[in-house]
Coordinates of C-alpha atoms (C1' of nucleotides) in Angstrom, one line a residue:
Chain A
M1 CA -22.3 12.6 -15.2
P2 CA -23.4 15.7 -13.2
T3 CA -21.1 18.6 -13.2
P4 CA -20.4 20.3 -9.8
S5 CA -22.2 23.5 -9.3
P6 CA -19.5 26.0 -8.6
S7 CA -20.1 28.6 -6.0
P8 CA -18.3 31.6 -7.4
S9 CA -15.9 33.2 -5.0
P10 CA -16.6 36.7 -3.8
A11 CA -13.7 38.0 -5.9
D12 CA -15.1 36.5 -9.0
S13 CA -18.8 36.6 -8.8
S14 CA -19.2 37.1 -12.5
S15 CA -20.1 33.6 -13.7
S16 CA -19.4 29.9 -13.6
P17 CA -16.4 28.9 -15.7
S18 CA -18.0 28.4 -19.0
A19 CA -20.7 26.6 -20.8
I20 CA -18.2 24.5 -22.7
A21 CA -17.6 20.9 -21.7
P22 CA -14.5 20.2 -19.6
S23 CA -11.6 18.2 -21.0
S24 CA -9.4 15.9 -19.0
V25 CA -5.7 16.7 -18.7
K26 CA -4.9 13.5 -20.5
I27 CA -6.9 14.5 -23.6
L28 CA -5.5 18.0 -23.6
L29 CA -1.9 16.7 -23.4
N30 CA -2.5 14.4 -26.3
A31 CA -3.9 17.1 -28.4
T32 CA -2.9 17.2 -32.1
E33 CA -3.6 20.9 -32.6
A34 CA -4.2 24.1 -30.7
A35 CA -7.7 24.9 -29.5
P36 CA -9.2 28.4 -29.0
E37 CA -11.2 27.5 -25.9
V38 CA -10.8 24.6 -23.5
L39 CA -11.9 24.0 -19.9
V40 CA -9.9 21.9 -17.5
Q41 CA -10.8 21.1 -13.8
G42 CA -8.4 19.8 -11.3
W43 CA -6.1 20.4 -8.4
V44 CA -2.9 22.5 -8.2
R45 CA 0.2 20.5 -8.0
T46 CA 2.7 23.4 -8.1
K47 CA 2.7 27.0 -8.8
R48 CA 5.6 29.3 -9.8
D49 CA 5.1 33.0 -9.7
S50 CA 6.7 35.8 -11.5
K51 CA 5.8 39.5 -11.5
A52 CA 3.7 39.4 -14.6
F53 CA 2.2 35.9 -14.4
S54 CA 2.1 32.5 -12.7
F55 CA 2.7 29.0 -13.9
I56 CA 0.1 26.7 -12.4
E57 CA 0.4 22.9 -12.9
I58 CA -3.0 21.2 -12.7
N59 CA -3.6 17.5 -12.2
D60 CA -7.0 15.8 -12.5
G61 CA -6.0 12.2 -12.0
S62 CA -6.7 11.3 -15.6
C63 CA -3.0 10.6 -16.1
L64 CA 0.3 11.0 -14.3
K65 CA 1.2 14.3 -15.9
S66 CA -0.2 17.7 -15.1
I67 CA -0.9 20.5 -17.5
Q68 CA 0.7 23.9 -17.2
V69 CA -1.5 26.9 -17.0
V70 CA -0.2 30.4 -17.6
A71 CA -2.2 32.8 -15.5
D72 CA -1.4 36.5 -16.4
A73 CA -1.4 39.1 -13.7
V74 CA -4.1 41.0 -15.5
L75 CA -6.7 38.4 -14.7
P76 CA -9.3 40.1 -12.5
N77 CA -8.8 37.7 -9.5
Y78 CA -5.0 37.4 -9.9
Q79 CA -4.1 39.5 -6.8
S80 CA -7.0 38.5 -4.7
E81 CA -7.0 34.7 -5.4
I82 CA -4.4 33.3 -7.8
V83 CA -1.3 34.5 -6.1
H84 CA -2.6 32.9 -2.9
L85 CA -3.2 29.5 -4.3
H86 CA -1.5 26.6 -2.6
T87 CA -0.7 23.1 -3.7
G88 CA -3.9 21.1 -3.3
A89 CA -6.4 23.9 -4.4
A90 CA -9.3 22.9 -6.7
L91 CA -9.6 25.0 -9.8
A92 CA -11.4 25.3 -13.1
V93 CA -9.5 27.0 -15.9
R94 CA -10.9 28.2 -19.1
G95 CA -8.5 29.4 -21.8
E96 CA -6.7 28.7 -25.0
L97 CA -4.7 25.6 -25.6
V98 CA -1.4 26.6 -27.3
A99 CA 1.9 25.1 -28.1
S100 CA 4.2 25.8 -25.1
Q101 CA 7.1 28.1 -25.3
G102 CA 8.8 26.2 -22.5
Q103 CA 10.8 23.0 -22.7
G104 CA 9.0 20.6 -20.4
Q105 CA 5.7 20.2 -22.2
A106 CA 4.2 20.3 -25.7
W107 CA 0.9 22.1 -24.7
E108 CA -0.2 24.6 -22.1
I109 CA -3.3 26.7 -21.4
V110 CA -3.2 30.4 -21.5
A111 CA -5.9 31.2 -18.9
R112 CA -8.8 33.5 -19.7
E113 CA -10.6 32.7 -16.6
V114 CA -9.6 30.9 -13.4
T115 CA -12.3 29.8 -11.0
V116 CA -11.2 28.8 -7.5
Y117 CA -13.5 26.2 -6.1
G118 CA -11.6 25.6 -2.9
N119 CA -8.2 26.8 -1.9
A120 CA -5.9 24.7 0.4
D121 CA -4.0 26.4 3.2
E122 CA -0.4 26.0 4.2
S123 CA -1.3 22.9 6.3
Y124 CA -1.8 20.8 3.1
P125 CA 0.5 17.9 3.8
L126 CA 1.6 16.9 0.3
Q127 CA 4.7 18.6 -1.0
K128 CA 6.3 18.6 -4.4
K129 CA 9.0 16.5 -3.0
G130 CA 8.8 12.8 -2.3
H131 CA 7.2 11.4 0.8
T132 CA 7.7 8.1 2.5
P133 CA 5.0 5.5 2.0
E134 CA 4.6 5.3 5.8
F135 CA 3.7 9.0 6.0
L136 CA 1.4 8.7 3.0
R137 CA -0.4 5.8 4.6
S138 CA -1.2 8.1 7.5
I139 CA -3.0 10.4 5.1
A140 CA -4.8 7.7 3.0
H141 CA -7.5 10.2 2.1
L142 CA -5.0 12.5 0.4
R143 CA -2.5 10.2 -1.0
P144 CA -4.3 9.5 -4.2
R145 CA -3.3 13.0 -5.0
S146 CA 0.3 12.0 -5.1
N147 CA 2.0 10.9 -8.3
L148 CA 2.8 7.4 -7.0
F149 CA -0.7 6.6 -5.7
G150 CA -2.5 8.1 -8.6
C151 CA -0.6 5.7 -10.8
V152 CA -1.3 2.7 -8.4
F153 CA -5.0 3.3 -8.4
R154 CA -5.3 3.9 -12.1
V155 CA -3.5 0.6 -12.7
R156 CA -5.7 -1.0 -10.1
S157 CA -8.8 0.1 -12.0
R158 CA -7.4 -1.1 -15.3
L159 CA -6.3 -4.4 -13.8
A160 CA -9.8 -5.1 -12.4
Y161 CA -11.3 -4.4 -15.9
A162 CA -8.8 -6.7 -17.5
V163 CA -9.8 -9.5 -15.0
H164 CA -13.3 -9.3 -16.2
Q165 CA -12.3 -9.0 -19.8
F166 CA -10.2 -12.1 -19.6
F167 CA -13.0 -14.2 -18.2
Q168 CA -15.8 -12.7 -20.2
E169 CA -13.8 -13.2 -23.4
R170 CA -13.6 -16.9 -22.5
G171 CA -17.3 -17.3 -21.7
F172 CA -16.9 -17.5 -17.9
I173 CA -19.9 -16.4 -15.9
Y174 CA -19.3 -13.9 -13.1
V175 CA -20.8 -15.1 -9.8
H176 CA -21.3 -13.0 -6.7
T177 CA -20.6 -15.4 -3.8
P178 CA -21.8 -14.3 -0.4
I179 CA -19.7 -11.9 1.8
I180 CA -21.5 -13.1 4.9
T181 CA -21.2 -16.8 5.1
G182 CA -22.1 -19.6 7.5
S183 CA -19.3 -21.9 6.4
D184 CA -16.9 -21.5 9.3
C185 CA -14.2 -24.0 8.8
E186 CA -12.8 -24.1 5.3
G187 CA -9.2 -24.4 6.6
A188 CA -8.4 -21.0 5.0
G189 CA -7.6 -19.2 8.3
E190 CA -9.2 -17.2 11.1
M191 CA -12.4 -15.5 10.3
F192 CA -14.2 -12.4 11.4
R193 CA -17.4 -13.0 13.3
V194 CA -20.5 -11.1 12.1
S195 CA -22.8 -10.0 14.9
L196 CA -25.2 -7.3 15.9
S197 CA -23.6 -4.3 17.3
G198 CA -23.8 -4.0 21.1
G199 CA -24.3 -7.6 21.9
G200 CA -24.1 -11.3 21.1
N201 CA -20.5 -10.7 20.1
G202 CA -18.3 -13.7 19.8
N203 CA -14.6 -13.0 19.6
T204 CA -12.8 -15.5 17.3
N205 CA -9.8 -13.3 17.0
G206 CA -7.4 -15.5 18.8
D207 CA -5.9 -13.4 21.5
G208 CA -9.1 -13.0 23.5
S209 CA -7.7 -10.0 25.3
N210 CA -11.1 -8.3 25.9
T211 CA -12.9 -11.4 27.0
K212 CA -14.0 -11.7 30.6
P213 CA -12.9 -15.0 32.1
G214 CA -16.3 -16.4 32.7
D215 CA -17.4 -15.6 29.2
A216 CA -14.4 -16.9 27.4
K217 CA -16.1 -20.0 26.0
K218 CA -19.6 -18.6 25.8
E219 CA -21.1 -18.5 22.3
P220 CA -24.1 -16.3 21.7
E221 CA -27.4 -18.1 21.8
A222 CA -28.9 -18.9 18.5
A223 CA -31.9 -16.6 19.3
E224 CA -29.5 -13.7 19.6
E225 CA -28.0 -14.3 16.2
F226 CA -29.4 -12.1 13.4
F227 CA -29.2 -15.0 11.0
G228 CA -30.2 -17.6 13.6
R229 CA -26.7 -19.1 13.4
P230 CA -23.1 -18.0 13.6
T231 CA -22.0 -16.1 10.6
F232 CA -18.6 -14.8 9.4
L233 CA -17.0 -12.7 6.7
T234 CA -16.0 -14.9 3.9
V235 CA -12.4 -16.1 3.5
S236 CA -13.1 -17.6 0.1
G237 CA -15.9 -18.0 -2.3
Q238 CA -14.6 -21.3 -3.6
L239 CA -17.2 -23.7 -2.2
E240 CA -20.1 -21.6 -3.4
G241 CA -18.2 -21.2 -6.7
E242 CA -18.0 -24.9 -7.1
A243 CA -21.8 -25.1 -6.8
F244 CA -22.2 -22.6 -9.7
A245 CA -19.5 -24.3 -11.8
C246 CA -21.5 -27.5 -11.4
A247 CA -24.4 -25.7 -13.2
L248 CA -22.9 -23.0 -15.4
S249 CA -19.7 -24.9 -16.3
N250 CA -17.1 -22.1 -16.2
I251 CA -17.5 -19.4 -13.6
Y252 CA -15.4 -16.8 -11.7
T253 CA -15.8 -14.7 -8.6
F254 CA -14.1 -11.4 -8.0
G255 CA -14.7 -9.7 -4.7
P256 CA -13.6 -8.9 -1.2
T257 CA -12.4 -11.5 1.3
F258 CA -11.4 -11.3 4.9
R259 CA -8.8 -12.9 7.1
A260 CA -8.6 -12.3 10.9
E261 CA -5.0 -13.4 11.0
N262 CA -2.5 -11.5 13.0
S263 CA 0.1 -11.3 10.3
H264 CA 2.3 -8.3 10.0
T265 CA 4.0 -8.6 6.6
T266 CA 4.1 -6.6 3.4
R267 CA 2.0 -9.3 1.6
H268 CA -1.0 -9.7 4.0
A269 CA -4.1 -7.6 4.6
S270 CA -7.2 -8.3 6.7
E271 CA -9.4 -7.2 3.7
F272 CA -8.4 -8.0 0.2
W273 CA -9.9 -8.9 -3.1
M274 CA -9.6 -12.3 -4.7
I275 CA -10.3 -13.8 -8.1
E276 CA -11.5 -17.4 -8.0
P277 CA -12.3 -19.2 -11.3
E278 CA -13.9 -22.6 -11.1
M279 CA -14.2 -24.9 -14.1
A280 CA -16.3 -28.1 -14.5
F281 CA -15.0 -30.9 -16.6
C282 CA -11.5 -29.7 -15.9
N283 CA -8.4 -31.3 -14.4
L284 CA -5.2 -30.0 -12.8
A285 CA -3.4 -29.5 -16.1
G286 CA -6.3 -27.3 -17.4
D287 CA -6.2 -25.4 -14.2
M288 CA -2.5 -24.7 -14.5
D289 CA -3.0 -23.7 -18.1
L290 CA -5.6 -21.1 -17.2
A291 CA -3.6 -19.7 -14.3
E292 CA -0.6 -19.2 -16.5
E293 CA -2.7 -17.7 -19.3
M294 CA -4.4 -15.4 -16.9
V295 CA -1.2 -14.1 -15.3
K296 CA 0.3 -13.4 -18.8
Y297 CA -2.9 -11.8 -20.0
L298 CA -3.0 -9.4 -17.0
V299 CA 0.7 -8.5 -17.4
T300 CA 0.2 -7.9 -21.1
D301 CA -2.9 -5.8 -20.6
T302 CA -1.1 -3.6 -18.1
L303 CA 2.0 -3.1 -20.3
E304 CA -0.3 -2.1 -23.2
H305 CA -2.7 0.2 -21.3
C306 CA -0.8 1.6 -18.4
A307 CA 2.5 2.6 -20.1
G308 CA 2.6 6.0 -18.6
D309 CA 2.0 4.8 -15.1
L310 CA 4.5 1.9 -15.4
E311 CA 7.1 4.4 -16.5
L312 CA 6.9 6.0 -13.0
F313 CA 7.1 2.6 -11.3
G314 CA 10.1 1.6 -13.4
K315 CA 11.9 4.8 -12.6
F316 CA 11.1 5.2 -8.8
V317 CA 9.9 1.9 -7.5
D318 CA 11.5 -1.0 -9.3
K319 CA 14.1 -0.4 -11.9
D320 CA 13.8 -4.0 -13.1
L321 CA 10.1 -3.9 -13.6
H322 CA 9.9 -3.8 -17.4
N323 CA 12.4 -6.6 -17.8
R324 CA 10.5 -8.8 -15.4
L325 CA 7.1 -8.0 -17.0
N326 CA 8.3 -8.6 -20.5
F327 CA 10.0 -11.8 -19.4
V328 CA 6.8 -13.1 -17.9
R329 CA 4.8 -12.1 -20.9
E330 CA 7.1 -13.9 -23.4
R331 CA 8.3 -17.0 -21.6
P332 CA 6.4 -20.1 -20.6
F333 CA 6.3 -20.7 -16.8
A334 CA 8.4 -23.4 -15.4
R335 CA 6.3 -26.3 -14.2
V336 CA 7.6 -28.8 -11.6
S337 CA 6.1 -31.3 -9.2
Y338 CA 6.5 -30.8 -5.5
T339 CA 8.8 -33.8 -5.5
E340 CA 11.0 -32.4 -8.2
A341 CA 11.1 -29.0 -6.4
I342 CA 12.3 -30.7 -3.2
G343 CA 15.0 -32.4 -5.3
I344 CA 16.1 -29.1 -6.8
L345 CA 16.3 -27.4 -3.4
Q346 CA 18.2 -30.3 -1.8
S347 CA 20.8 -30.4 -4.6
S348 CA 21.1 -26.6 -4.8
G349 CA 24.0 -26.5 -2.4
K350 CA 22.3 -23.6 -0.6
T351 CA 21.8 -23.7 3.2
F352 CA 18.3 -22.7 4.1
E353 CA 17.1 -21.5 7.5
Y354 CA 14.3 -24.0 7.3
P355 CA 14.8 -27.7 6.5
V356 CA 13.9 -29.1 3.0
A357 CA 12.4 -32.5 3.1
Y358 CA 9.5 -34.3 1.5
G359 CA 6.4 -33.8 3.4
L360 CA 7.3 -30.3 4.7
N361 CA 5.8 -27.1 3.3
L362 CA 7.8 -25.0 1.0
Q363 CA 8.9 -21.9 3.0
S364 CA 9.2 -18.4 1.7
E365 CA 12.9 -18.7 1.2
H366 CA 12.4 -22.0 -0.7
E367 CA 9.8 -20.4 -3.0
R368 CA 12.0 -17.4 -3.6
Y369 CA 15.0 -19.6 -4.5
L370 CA 13.0 -21.5 -7.0
T371 CA 11.5 -18.5 -8.8
E372 CA 14.2 -15.9 -8.4
Q373 CA 17.4 -17.9 -8.6
H374 CA 16.9 -21.4 -10.0
F375 CA 14.3 -20.7 -12.7
K376 CA 14.3 -16.9 -12.8
C377 CA 10.7 -16.9 -14.0
P378 CA 7.3 -17.8 -12.6
V379 CA 7.1 -21.4 -11.5
T380 CA 4.1 -23.6 -11.1
V381 CA 4.6 -26.3 -8.4
H382 CA 2.1 -29.1 -8.5
D383 CA 1.1 -32.4 -6.8
Y384 CA 1.8 -31.7 -3.2
P385 CA 1.7 -34.3 -0.4
K386 CA -1.9 -34.7 0.8
E387 CA -1.0 -34.0 4.4
I388 CA -0.1 -30.4 3.9
K389 CA -3.2 -29.5 1.8
P390 CA -6.9 -29.0 2.6
F391 CA -9.7 -31.6 2.6
Y392 CA -11.3 -30.7 -0.8
M393 CA -8.3 -31.3 -3.0
R394 CA -8.4 -34.4 -5.2
L395 CA -6.3 -37.4 -4.2
N396 CA -3.9 -38.6 -6.9
D397 CA -3.6 -42.3 -7.9
D398 CA -0.4 -42.6 -6.0
D399 CA -2.5 -42.2 -2.8
K400 CA 0.2 -39.8 -1.5
T401 CA -0.3 -36.6 -3.3
V402 CA -3.2 -34.3 -4.2
A403 CA -3.8 -32.4 -7.4
A404 CA -2.8 -29.0 -6.0
M405 CA -0.8 -26.3 -7.7
D406 CA 0.8 -23.0 -6.6
V407 CA 2.1 -20.3 -9.0
L408 CA 5.2 -18.6 -7.5
V409 CA 6.5 -15.3 -8.9
P410 CA 9.7 -13.4 -8.3
G411 CA 9.5 -10.9 -5.5
I412 CA 6.1 -11.9 -4.2
G413 CA 6.2 -15.7 -3.8
E414 CA 2.8 -17.4 -4.0
I415 CA 0.4 -15.5 -6.2
V416 CA -2.0 -18.3 -7.2
G417 CA -3.1 -21.3 -5.2
G418 CA -5.5 -23.9 -6.7
S419 CA -6.4 -27.5 -7.2
Q420 CA -8.5 -30.1 -8.9
R421 CA -11.3 -30.7 -6.4
E422 CA -12.2 -34.1 -5.0
E423 CA -15.3 -35.1 -7.0
R424 CA -15.7 -38.6 -5.5
L425 CA -18.3 -38.7 -2.7
D426 CA -16.8 -41.5 -0.7
L427 CA -13.3 -40.0 -0.7
L428 CA -14.5 -36.6 0.2
E429 CA -16.5 -38.0 3.1
K430 CA -13.4 -39.8 4.2
N431 CA -11.5 -36.6 4.1
L432 CA -14.0 -34.6 6.2
A433 CA -13.8 -37.3 8.8
H434 CA -10.0 -37.3 8.7
Y435 CA -9.8 -33.5 9.1
G436 CA -12.3 -33.7 12.0
L437 CA -15.0 -31.7 10.1
D438 CA -18.7 -32.2 10.7
E439 CA -20.3 -33.7 7.6
A440 CA -23.6 -32.0 8.5
D441 CA -21.9 -28.6 7.9
Y442 CA -21.0 -29.7 4.4
S443 CA -24.2 -31.5 3.3
W444 CA -24.8 -29.1 0.5
Y445 CA -21.2 -29.3 -0.6
L446 CA -21.5 -33.1 -0.7
D447 CA -24.7 -32.8 -2.7
L448 CA -22.6 -31.5 -5.6
R449 CA -20.9 -35.0 -5.5
R450 CA -24.2 -36.8 -5.1
Y451 CA -25.9 -35.3 -8.1
G452 CA -24.1 -35.2 -11.4
S453 CA -20.6 -35.0 -10.0
V454 CA -17.8 -34.0 -12.4
P455 CA -14.1 -33.5 -12.3
H456 CA -13.6 -29.8 -11.7
A457 CA -10.8 -27.4 -10.8
G458 CA -10.1 -23.8 -9.9
F459 CA -7.8 -21.5 -8.2
G460 CA -7.5 -18.3 -6.2
L461 CA -5.5 -15.3 -7.3
G462 CA -4.9 -12.5 -4.8
F463 CA -5.8 -9.3 -6.7
E464 CA -3.5 -7.1 -4.6
R465 CA -0.6 -9.5 -5.0
M466 CA -1.0 -9.3 -8.8
L467 CA -1.1 -5.6 -8.5
M468 CA 2.1 -5.6 -6.5
F469 CA 3.7 -7.8 -9.2
V470 CA 2.7 -5.5 -12.1
T471 CA 3.6 -2.3 -10.4
G472 CA 6.6 -3.4 -8.3
V473 CA 5.1 -1.7 -5.3
P474 CA 6.5 -3.7 -2.4
N475 CA 3.8 -3.3 0.2
I476 CA 0.2 -4.5 0.0
R477 CA -0.9 -1.5 2.1
D478 CA 0.1 0.7 -0.8
V479 CA -2.1 -0.9 -3.5
I480 CA -5.3 -0.9 -1.5
P481 CA -7.2 2.5 -1.3
F482 CA -7.9 2.2 2.5
P483 CA -6.0 -0.8 3.8
R484 CA -7.1 -2.9 6.8
V485 CA -4.4 -4.7 8.7
P486 CA -4.2 -5.9 12.3
G487 CA -4.4 -2.8 14.5
W488 CA -5.2 -0.4 11.7
A489 CA -8.6 0.4 10.2
E490 CA -8.4 4.2 10.0
F491 CA -10.6 6.1 7.5
Chain B
rU1 C1' 2.4 -14.5 18.0
rC2 C1' 8.0 -14.4 17.7
rC3 C1' 12.7 -11.8 16.2
rU4 C1' 15.1 -7.1 14.7
rG5 C1' 15.3 -1.9 13.9
rC6 C1' 13.5 3.1 14.5
rG7 C1' 10.5 7.3 17.1
rU8 C1' 14.1 15.0 17.2
rA9 C1' 10.2 21.2 13.4
rG10 C1' 4.5 20.1 8.9
rC11 C1' 8.0 16.4 5.9
rU12 C1' 13.1 13.9 5.4
rC13 C1' 16.9 13.6 8.6
rA14 C1' 21.7 15.1 11.5
rG15 C1' 23.1 15.7 16.6
rC16 C1' 24.4 10.4 20.7
rG17 C1' 26.3 13.3 28.3
rG18 C1' 27.1 20.2 28.7
rU19 C1' 21.0 23.5 27.6
rA20 C1' 18.1 22.4 19.6
rG21 C1' 20.4 22.0 13.9
rA22 C1' 20.0 21.4 8.3
rG23 C1' 17.3 20.7 3.7
rC24 C1' 12.5 20.9 1.9
rG25 C1' 7.6 22.9 3.1
rG26 C1' 5.2 27.8 5.3
rG27 C1' 5.4 33.4 5.7
rU28 C1' 7.7 38.2 3.8
rG29 C1' 10.5 40.7 0.0
rG30 C1' 13.2 40.3 -4.7
rC31 C1' 14.1 38.2 -9.6
rU32 C1' 13.2 35.2 -13.8
rG33 C1' 8.9 31.7 -19.9
rU34 C1' 9.2 29.0 -15.2
rU35 C1' 9.0 23.7 -14.7
rA36 C1' 11.5 19.4 -7.6
rA37 C1' 12.8 27.3 -10.4
rC38 C1' 16.3 30.8 -8.0
rC39 C1' 18.2 34.7 -4.1
rA40 C1' 17.6 37.1 0.8
rC41 C1' 15.2 37.4 5.4
rU42 C1' 11.8 35.0 8.8
rA43 C1' 8.4 32.0 12.0
rG44 C1' 8.2 27.1 13.7
rG45 C1' 10.3 21.9 18.7
rU46 C1' 7.6 19.4 26.5
rC47 C1' 13.6 15.6 21.2
rG48 C1' 7.0 9.2 21.6
rU49 C1' 5.4 8.4 27.1
rU50 C1' 6.7 7.2 32.1
rG51 C1' 10.3 6.1 35.5
rG52 C1' 15.6 5.6 36.6
rU53 C1' 21.3 6.7 36.5
rU54 C1' 24.0 11.6 36.6
rC55 C1' 25.9 18.0 39.1
rG56 C1' 23.6 17.8 34.2
rA57 C1' 19.8 13.4 29.6
rA58 C1' 17.5 14.4 22.9
rU59 C1' 22.0 11.5 24.1
rC60 C1' 22.9 6.1 29.0
rC61 C1' 19.3 2.2 31.3
rA62 C1' 14.2 0.0 31.9
rA63 C1' 9.1 -0.4 31.0
rC64 C1' 5.2 1.0 28.0
rC65 C1' 3.1 3.0 23.4
rG66 C1' 3.5 3.7 18.1
rC67 C1' 5.6 2.6 13.3
rA68 C1' 8.6 -0.4 10.0
rG69 C1' 11.2 -4.8 8.3
rG70 C1' 11.7 -10.2 8.7
rA71 C1' 9.3 -15.2 10.3
rG72 C1' 5.0 -18.2 10.7
rC73 C1' 0.0 -18.5 8.3
rC74 C1' -1.7 -17.7 3.6
rA75 C1' -3.8 -14.9 -1.4

RNA sequence: UCCUGCGUAGCUCAGCGGUAGAGCGGGUGGCUGUUAACCACUAGGUCGUUGGUUCGAAUCCAACCGCAGGAGCCA
């Protein structure tokens, strides 16, 4: 990794910080003994001055905590630079790691040399005090420097690693399904059209506010299309994933997906990451087992590897976080059929805003009742009426339900949606016709049933929703580095 | 897209018919092995925009804009 080449400030033109290798704050705070010379690089979180010296807290993002630096007034650039440092300034400090005389920390650095890479002026927007998430969203480029967002994005990194680890340990093959796709009607929601800038632009966005009346229905000519056909940003890699599962047996995808839906909620974003395993020779029961195992695995991994960050969430974001995570880790998930779930809701004695009846979708309030009040743990609901599920799900022998399943978790609702796929060619063709889909658009998908078809199953897990669940952060916009939602794509 | 709420200093908010306030942050000075440090002084605002009601509007009304929460859709 290349080290930045410091440009020494005029007041300290003597040298670069040192030839010694820098240590992260995390490593220094976990030291077991004092060290005569260490180098740390990071950003000023706070500074407290006295006449004879300053205390500077430096954070480098390696962990939640900052390290305290004692900068004596005899340092050559003390008056010219150090006393003028603001929160946000970038520094390198070379000095001695010693046991702290103060109460708040075990170790501190007595500075021998402080190199100011870049000061920050008084307009630096982050204060020591707490900020609202709304304000921090408006400075998405600076918010990773706050305690909360540093924790969120460290956990995000670890969680992504754990996803790969989970599947790789089990022999799943990672498949990169396309981001630009020609499949335009998977029933997964509105899509973003991909077009050349400056022309040939089809607006599939629903409201059509910018479309001239005469052009409202006009699709770009095929010749204008870069790909020779309409293309979109993917809403799911599932269909392509099925193709690979029908060759490599167990696969997973993990990548960005896009939805052009005009939803304004704390759980929806226009761009988000999804994990989609697909298993050949697998039925719905195996699918549910994997989903449950995975959720538990990710929760356990986070508890074991992100303890410091989770502490902050438990303290400031969600006081019940640790209870909930430990509960999910230890207890089996409840598992009920859709029919049973309807029965539970009907005999609950609760009055719901939306009606509960067989054949109707479970609403948010129903899902929340099941997981938060009735079972008080994650719930897998399976075997839904075929009418309320997409064309590719496998018809059960009762001819009324399909082999679908959703995992519901407290606080979030649906976190996993999956199914066993219809592997029988004739039934799949019937479904396409029933849903009004053109068989020609799915010829390659039907080929998977023509040649060596097998029972197979998979699911989709929203990565950000999982992240919300393990951190307790209540808004999806605060677990994505630069979130995209309707009307907002800054940065 | 629908419903609800909120837009006052850099940030968080109070003021809710009579001419702009606090805390934090910033600046200056002081003090202290400090740790969301402390003490004193100080700068900082077309009260979201436009229009209306009124002798007078941050305050009441309307429209618009922005943000947030809930619903639907879903992950």
